[in-house]
Structures are given as structure tokens and as C-alpha cells.
Short mmCIF file of C-alpha atoms in Angstrom, two decimals:
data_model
loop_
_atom_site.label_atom_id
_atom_site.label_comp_id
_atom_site.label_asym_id
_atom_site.label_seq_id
_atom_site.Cartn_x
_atom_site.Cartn_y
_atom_site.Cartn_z
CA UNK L 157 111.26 92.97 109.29
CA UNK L 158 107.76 95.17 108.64
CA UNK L 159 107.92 96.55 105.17
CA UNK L 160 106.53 99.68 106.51
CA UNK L 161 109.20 100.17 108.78
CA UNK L 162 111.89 99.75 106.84
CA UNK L 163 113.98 103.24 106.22
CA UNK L 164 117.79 103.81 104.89
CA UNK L 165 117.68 100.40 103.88
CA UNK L 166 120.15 100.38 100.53
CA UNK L 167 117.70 99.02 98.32
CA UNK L 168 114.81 100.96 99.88
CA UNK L 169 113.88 102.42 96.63
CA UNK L 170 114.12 99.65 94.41
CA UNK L 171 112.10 97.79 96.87
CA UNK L 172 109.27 100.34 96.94
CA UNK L 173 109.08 100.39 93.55
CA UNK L 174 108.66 96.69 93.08
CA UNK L 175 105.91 96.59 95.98
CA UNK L 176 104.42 99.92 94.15
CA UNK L 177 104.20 97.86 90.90
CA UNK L 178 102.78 94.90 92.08
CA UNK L 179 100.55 96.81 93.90
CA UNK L 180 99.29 99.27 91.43
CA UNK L 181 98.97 96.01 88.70
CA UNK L 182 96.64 94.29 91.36
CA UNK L 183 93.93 97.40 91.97
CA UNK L 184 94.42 97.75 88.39
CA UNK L 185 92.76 94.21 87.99
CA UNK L 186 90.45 94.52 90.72
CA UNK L 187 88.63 97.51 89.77
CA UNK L 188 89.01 96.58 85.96
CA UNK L 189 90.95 99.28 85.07
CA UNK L 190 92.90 99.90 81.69
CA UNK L 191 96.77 99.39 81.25
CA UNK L 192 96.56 103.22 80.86
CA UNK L 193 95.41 104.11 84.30
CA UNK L 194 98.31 105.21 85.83
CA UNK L 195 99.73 108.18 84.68
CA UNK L 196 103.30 108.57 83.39
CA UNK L 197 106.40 108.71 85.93
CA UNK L 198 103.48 107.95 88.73
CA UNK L 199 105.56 105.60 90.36
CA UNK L 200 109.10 107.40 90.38
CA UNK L 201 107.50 110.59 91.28
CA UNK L 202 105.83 107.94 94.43
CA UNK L 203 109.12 106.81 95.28
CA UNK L 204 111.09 109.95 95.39
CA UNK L 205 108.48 111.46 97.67
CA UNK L 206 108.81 108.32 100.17
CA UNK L 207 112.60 108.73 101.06
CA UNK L 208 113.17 105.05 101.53
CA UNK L 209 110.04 104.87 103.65
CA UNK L 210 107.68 102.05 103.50
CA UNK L 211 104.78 103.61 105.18
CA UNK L 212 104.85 106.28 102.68
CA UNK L 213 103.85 103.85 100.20
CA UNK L 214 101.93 101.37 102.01
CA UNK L 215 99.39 104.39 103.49
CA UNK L 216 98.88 105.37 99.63
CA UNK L 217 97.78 102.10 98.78
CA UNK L 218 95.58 101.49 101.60
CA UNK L 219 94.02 105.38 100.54
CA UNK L 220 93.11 103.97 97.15
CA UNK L 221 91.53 101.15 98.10
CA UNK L 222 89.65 101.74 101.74
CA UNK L 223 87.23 103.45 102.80
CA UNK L 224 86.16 106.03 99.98
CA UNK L 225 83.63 105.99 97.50
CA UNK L 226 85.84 108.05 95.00
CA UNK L 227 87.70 104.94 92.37
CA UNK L 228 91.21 104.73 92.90
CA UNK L 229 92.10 107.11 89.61
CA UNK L 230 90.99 109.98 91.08
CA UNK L 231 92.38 109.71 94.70
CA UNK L 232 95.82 109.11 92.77
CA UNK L 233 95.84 112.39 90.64
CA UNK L 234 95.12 113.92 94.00
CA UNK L 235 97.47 112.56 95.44
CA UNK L 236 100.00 113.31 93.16
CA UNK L 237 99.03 116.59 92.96
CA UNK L 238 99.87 117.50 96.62
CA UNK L 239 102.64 120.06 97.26
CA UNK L 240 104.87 120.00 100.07
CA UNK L 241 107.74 122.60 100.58
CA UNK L 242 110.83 121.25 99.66
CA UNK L 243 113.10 120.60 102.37
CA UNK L 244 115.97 118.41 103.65
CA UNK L 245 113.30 116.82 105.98
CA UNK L 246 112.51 113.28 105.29
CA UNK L 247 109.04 113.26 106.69
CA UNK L 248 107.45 116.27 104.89
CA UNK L 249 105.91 113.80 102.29
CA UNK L 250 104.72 111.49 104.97
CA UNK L 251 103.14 114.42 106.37
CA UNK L 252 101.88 116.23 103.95
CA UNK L 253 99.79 112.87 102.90
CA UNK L 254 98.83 112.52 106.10
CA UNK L 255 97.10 115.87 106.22
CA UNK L 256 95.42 114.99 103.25
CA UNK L 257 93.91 111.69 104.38
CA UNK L 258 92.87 113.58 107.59
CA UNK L 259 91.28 116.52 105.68
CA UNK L 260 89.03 113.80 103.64
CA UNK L 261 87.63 113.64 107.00
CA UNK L 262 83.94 115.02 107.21
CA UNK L 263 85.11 117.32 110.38
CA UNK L 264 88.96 116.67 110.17
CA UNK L 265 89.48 118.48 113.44
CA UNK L 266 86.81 116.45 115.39
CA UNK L 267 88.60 113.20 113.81
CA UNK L 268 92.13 114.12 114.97
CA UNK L 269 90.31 114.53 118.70
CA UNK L 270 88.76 111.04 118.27
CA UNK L 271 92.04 109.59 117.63
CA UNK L 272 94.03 111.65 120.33
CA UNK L 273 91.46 109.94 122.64
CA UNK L 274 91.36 106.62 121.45
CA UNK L 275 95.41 107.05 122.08
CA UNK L 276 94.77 107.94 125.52
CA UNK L 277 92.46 106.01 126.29
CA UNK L 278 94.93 103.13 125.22
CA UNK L 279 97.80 104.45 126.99
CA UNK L 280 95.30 105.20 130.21
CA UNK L 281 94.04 101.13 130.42
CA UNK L 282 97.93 99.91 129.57
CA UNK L 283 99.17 102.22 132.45
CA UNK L 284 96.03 100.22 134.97
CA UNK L 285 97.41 97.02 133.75
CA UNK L 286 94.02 96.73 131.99
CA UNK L 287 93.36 95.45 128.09
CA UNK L 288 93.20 98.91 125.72
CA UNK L 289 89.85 100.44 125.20
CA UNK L 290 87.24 98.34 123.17
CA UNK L 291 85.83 100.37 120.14
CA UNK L 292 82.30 99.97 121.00
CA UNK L 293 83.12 101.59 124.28
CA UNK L 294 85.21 104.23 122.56
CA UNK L 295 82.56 104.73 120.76
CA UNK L 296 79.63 104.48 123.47
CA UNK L 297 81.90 107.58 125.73
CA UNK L 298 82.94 110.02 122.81
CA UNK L 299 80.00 109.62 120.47
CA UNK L 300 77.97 112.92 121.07
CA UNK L 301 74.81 111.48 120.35
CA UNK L 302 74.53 107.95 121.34
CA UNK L 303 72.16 107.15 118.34
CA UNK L 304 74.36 108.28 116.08
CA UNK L 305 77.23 106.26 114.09
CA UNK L 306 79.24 109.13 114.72
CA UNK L 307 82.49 107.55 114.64
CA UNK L 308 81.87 105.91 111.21
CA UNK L 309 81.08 109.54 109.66
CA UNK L 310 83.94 110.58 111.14
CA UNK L 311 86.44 107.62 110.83
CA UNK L 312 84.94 106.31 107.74
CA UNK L 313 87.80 108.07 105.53
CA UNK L 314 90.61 107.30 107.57
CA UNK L 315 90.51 103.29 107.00
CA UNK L 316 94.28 103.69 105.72
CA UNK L 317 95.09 105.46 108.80
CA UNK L 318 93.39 103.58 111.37
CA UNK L 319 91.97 99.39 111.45
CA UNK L 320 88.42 100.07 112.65
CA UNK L 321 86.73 97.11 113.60
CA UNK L 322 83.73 96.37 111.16
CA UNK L 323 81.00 96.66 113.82
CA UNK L 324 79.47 93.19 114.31
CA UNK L 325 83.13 92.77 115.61
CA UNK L 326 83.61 96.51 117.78
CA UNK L 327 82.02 95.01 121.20
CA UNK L 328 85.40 92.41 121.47
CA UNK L 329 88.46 94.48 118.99
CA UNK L 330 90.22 97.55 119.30
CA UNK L 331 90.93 100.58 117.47
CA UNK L 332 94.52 100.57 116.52
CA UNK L 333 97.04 102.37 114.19
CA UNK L 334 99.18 101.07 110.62
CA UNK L 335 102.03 102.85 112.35
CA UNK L 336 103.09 105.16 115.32
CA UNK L 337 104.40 107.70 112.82
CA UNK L 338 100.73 109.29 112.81
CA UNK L 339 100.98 109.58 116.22
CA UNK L 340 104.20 111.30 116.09
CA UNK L 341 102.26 113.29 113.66
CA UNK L 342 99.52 114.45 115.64
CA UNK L 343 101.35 115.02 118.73
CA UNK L 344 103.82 117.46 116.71
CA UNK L 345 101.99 121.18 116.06
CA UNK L 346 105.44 121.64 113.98
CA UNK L 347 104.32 119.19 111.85
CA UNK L 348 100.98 118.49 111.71
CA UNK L 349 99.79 122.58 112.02
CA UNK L 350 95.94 123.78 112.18
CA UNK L 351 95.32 120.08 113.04
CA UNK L 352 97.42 119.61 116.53
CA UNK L 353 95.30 118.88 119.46
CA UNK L 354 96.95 120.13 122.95
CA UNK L 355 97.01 117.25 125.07
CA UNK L 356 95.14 119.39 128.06
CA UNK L 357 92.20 119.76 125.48
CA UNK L 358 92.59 115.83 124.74
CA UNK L 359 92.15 115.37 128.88
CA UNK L 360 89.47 118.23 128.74
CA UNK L 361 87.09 116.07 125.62
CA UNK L 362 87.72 112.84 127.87
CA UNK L 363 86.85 114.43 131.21
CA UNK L 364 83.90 116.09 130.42
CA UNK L 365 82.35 112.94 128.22
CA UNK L 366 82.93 111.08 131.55
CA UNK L 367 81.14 113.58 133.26
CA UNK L 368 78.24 113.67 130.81
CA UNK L 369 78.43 109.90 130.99
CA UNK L 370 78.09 109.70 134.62
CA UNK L 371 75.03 112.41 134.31
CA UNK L 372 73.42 110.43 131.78
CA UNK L 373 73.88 107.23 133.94
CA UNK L 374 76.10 105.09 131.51
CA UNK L 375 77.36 101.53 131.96
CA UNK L 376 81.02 103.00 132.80
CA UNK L 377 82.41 100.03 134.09
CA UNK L 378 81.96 98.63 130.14
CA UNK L 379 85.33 101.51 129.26
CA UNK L 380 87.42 100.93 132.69
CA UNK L 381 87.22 97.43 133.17
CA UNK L 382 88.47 94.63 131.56
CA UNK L 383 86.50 93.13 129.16
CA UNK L 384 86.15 89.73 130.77
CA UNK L 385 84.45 91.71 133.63
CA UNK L 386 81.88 93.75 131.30
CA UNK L 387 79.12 92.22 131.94
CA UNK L 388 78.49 93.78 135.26
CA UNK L 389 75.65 96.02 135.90
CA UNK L 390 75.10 99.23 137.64
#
């Protein structure tokens, strides 16, 4: 059984808080921090807000150790500074630290459209019978300016969201996802508010790239064809 999928389980909590303790005592050596680091009640206050989930916790420890330059002290008070509206809904948490990964984002709304693509993009090659959508391609169709490392400024935050390739490796992996519950997320403008993405504009971002891509005369068969067939020419 995944740890991050593991909800109403009867020792959820107790769990969590063993896996937030071990945790938390490992950064805590890693970065060299003191035995005073974390603040008081940190961890109960951690484990009420997670509802039994797994993810809740997992994403936060990802947060404090990938992809930001902030040390892991500071992205903690943050993070237990967030508000959410208290509710009988178990996912508000989840969401609400969501939305505040996302929002570390550079251009948050640009990143939730990369990552509405990349999901379609998936579902689009599964549907073909074809492997999902190699980053470097990803990258090669959405990227605005192909010069750029656009999708590191964008994704760059988001490595407890998302597994991004490192990119001697993004020509032969995937983009993929911790969990579907971002999905979910994203997909939900209940949920997930100013930052929901209408699937027509999703189609709209992907169709006219393609477009742009065929005007610019791009290798296209590198995004629709399997990979063992990439090395074609046009």
C-alpha cells in the first residue's frame, strides 16, 4: 500500500506523525539545523490539517526540500501560516497547500496551463496506443520561445508537485505527477478557483502551438510518434 494514498486508515494519524518525525529529524540533519528548528505543536498542527491523508504530508516534505532556494525554516512558517476556511471538507488543507505551491510559481497561471497540457497530452498518446509525451517534446511544442528554458522557470517550483526529468535525461522520461489528487485539483474551479483552466482553453494552447509548430516547420513527428520511431526526419 502507497503511504500517500492511504486515507481513513485507523492509525492514519499516528502514522503521519511518525513519518512527519522521522522526516523532519532527517532535513534537520541534512541542512544542519538546530534541535530548535521546528516550532512548537508544528507537527500536531501538520497532522490535524492532513485528515488521515498521506499526500498531505508527503507534498510538504517534498516542498521543503525541492526545488526552492528558500531553507526549509522558512517555507515551514509559511506553510503553517496558511489559512483555509474551516469546513467539514477533508480536502480543503490539501488544497489550500496546493495553491500555495502553485502560487510559488513565477507565472502560476501559465504553470497550471503547462500541466493541463502535459495531462493531455498524456491522455491524447495513451488514447493512440502510443507511449505518453516525452518532456523534451513537451517542452520543444509549448515552450514559447524555443531558446528559452521556459519550462524550468516555470516548473522549477513545483518539484513537489510534479517529477521533472533533470534534463540530460528529458529526451527519453516523462513528466509525471506524486498523485492524481492535483489533477482532481486543477480540473475542479470549485476547488482550485482563479487557477482553473477550462479544458476548451487547454485544447485552444495545444492547437494553436501545433499550428505555430507546423508554421515554424518543427520536427512534429518527435511529440506524436513513439519514441522508438523519433528519429525520422521531415
Amino acid at each position: 500500500m502507497s503511504l500517500e494514498g492511504l486515507v481513513g486508515h485507523p492509525y492514519a494519524d499516528a502514522d503521519i506523525t511518525f513519518f512527519l518525525e522521522i522526516q523532519f529529524s532527517r532535513i534537520r540533519r541534512r541542512y544542519n539545523l538546530p534541535p530548535s528548528w521546528l516550532p512548537p505543536d508544528a507537527i500536531k498542527t501538520l497532522v490535524d490539517r492532513a485528515s488521515g491523508q498521506f499526500i498531505y504530508a508527503a507534498t510538504i516534505i517534498r516542498f521543503l526540500e525541492m526545488g526552492h532556494r528558500e531553507p526549509p525554516k522558512a517555507l515551514l512558517e509559511a506553510i503553517l501560516r496558511m489559512e483555509a476556511t474551516t469546513s467539514s471538507n477533508p480536502l480543503e488543507q490539501l488544497d489550500a497547500l496546493y495553491s500555495h505551491i502553485l502560487n510559488s510559481s513565477p507565472d502560476p497561471p501559465l504553470s497550471v496551463r503547462w500541466i493541463r497540457s502535459i495531462t493531455m497530452f498524456n491522455q491524447l498518446h495513451r488514447a493512440s496506443g502510443f507511449v505518453e509525451s516525452l518532456a523534451s517534446n513537451v517542452n520543444m511544442l509549448l515552450q514559447t520561445d524555443p531558446e528559452s528554458n521556459e519550462a524550468e522557470h516555470l516548473l522549477g517550483n513545483l518539484h513537489s508537485l510534479i517529477r521533472i526529468p533533470p534534463p540530460n535525461d528529458q529526451a527519453t522520461t516523462t513528466y509525471d505527477f506524486y498523485h492524481k489528487s492535483l489533477l482532481d485539483f486543477l480540473e475542479d474551479p470549485e476547488r482550485c478557483g482563479t487557477l482553473h483552466v477550462q479544458d476548451r482553453e487547454v485544447i485552444r494552447i495545444i492547437w494553436n502551438r501545433m499550428n505555430e509548430a507546423c508554421a515554424s516547420k518543427l520536427v512534429l513527428d518527435l511529440v506524436f510518434l513513439p519514441s522508438s520511431q523519433n528519429n525520422l526526419t521531415l
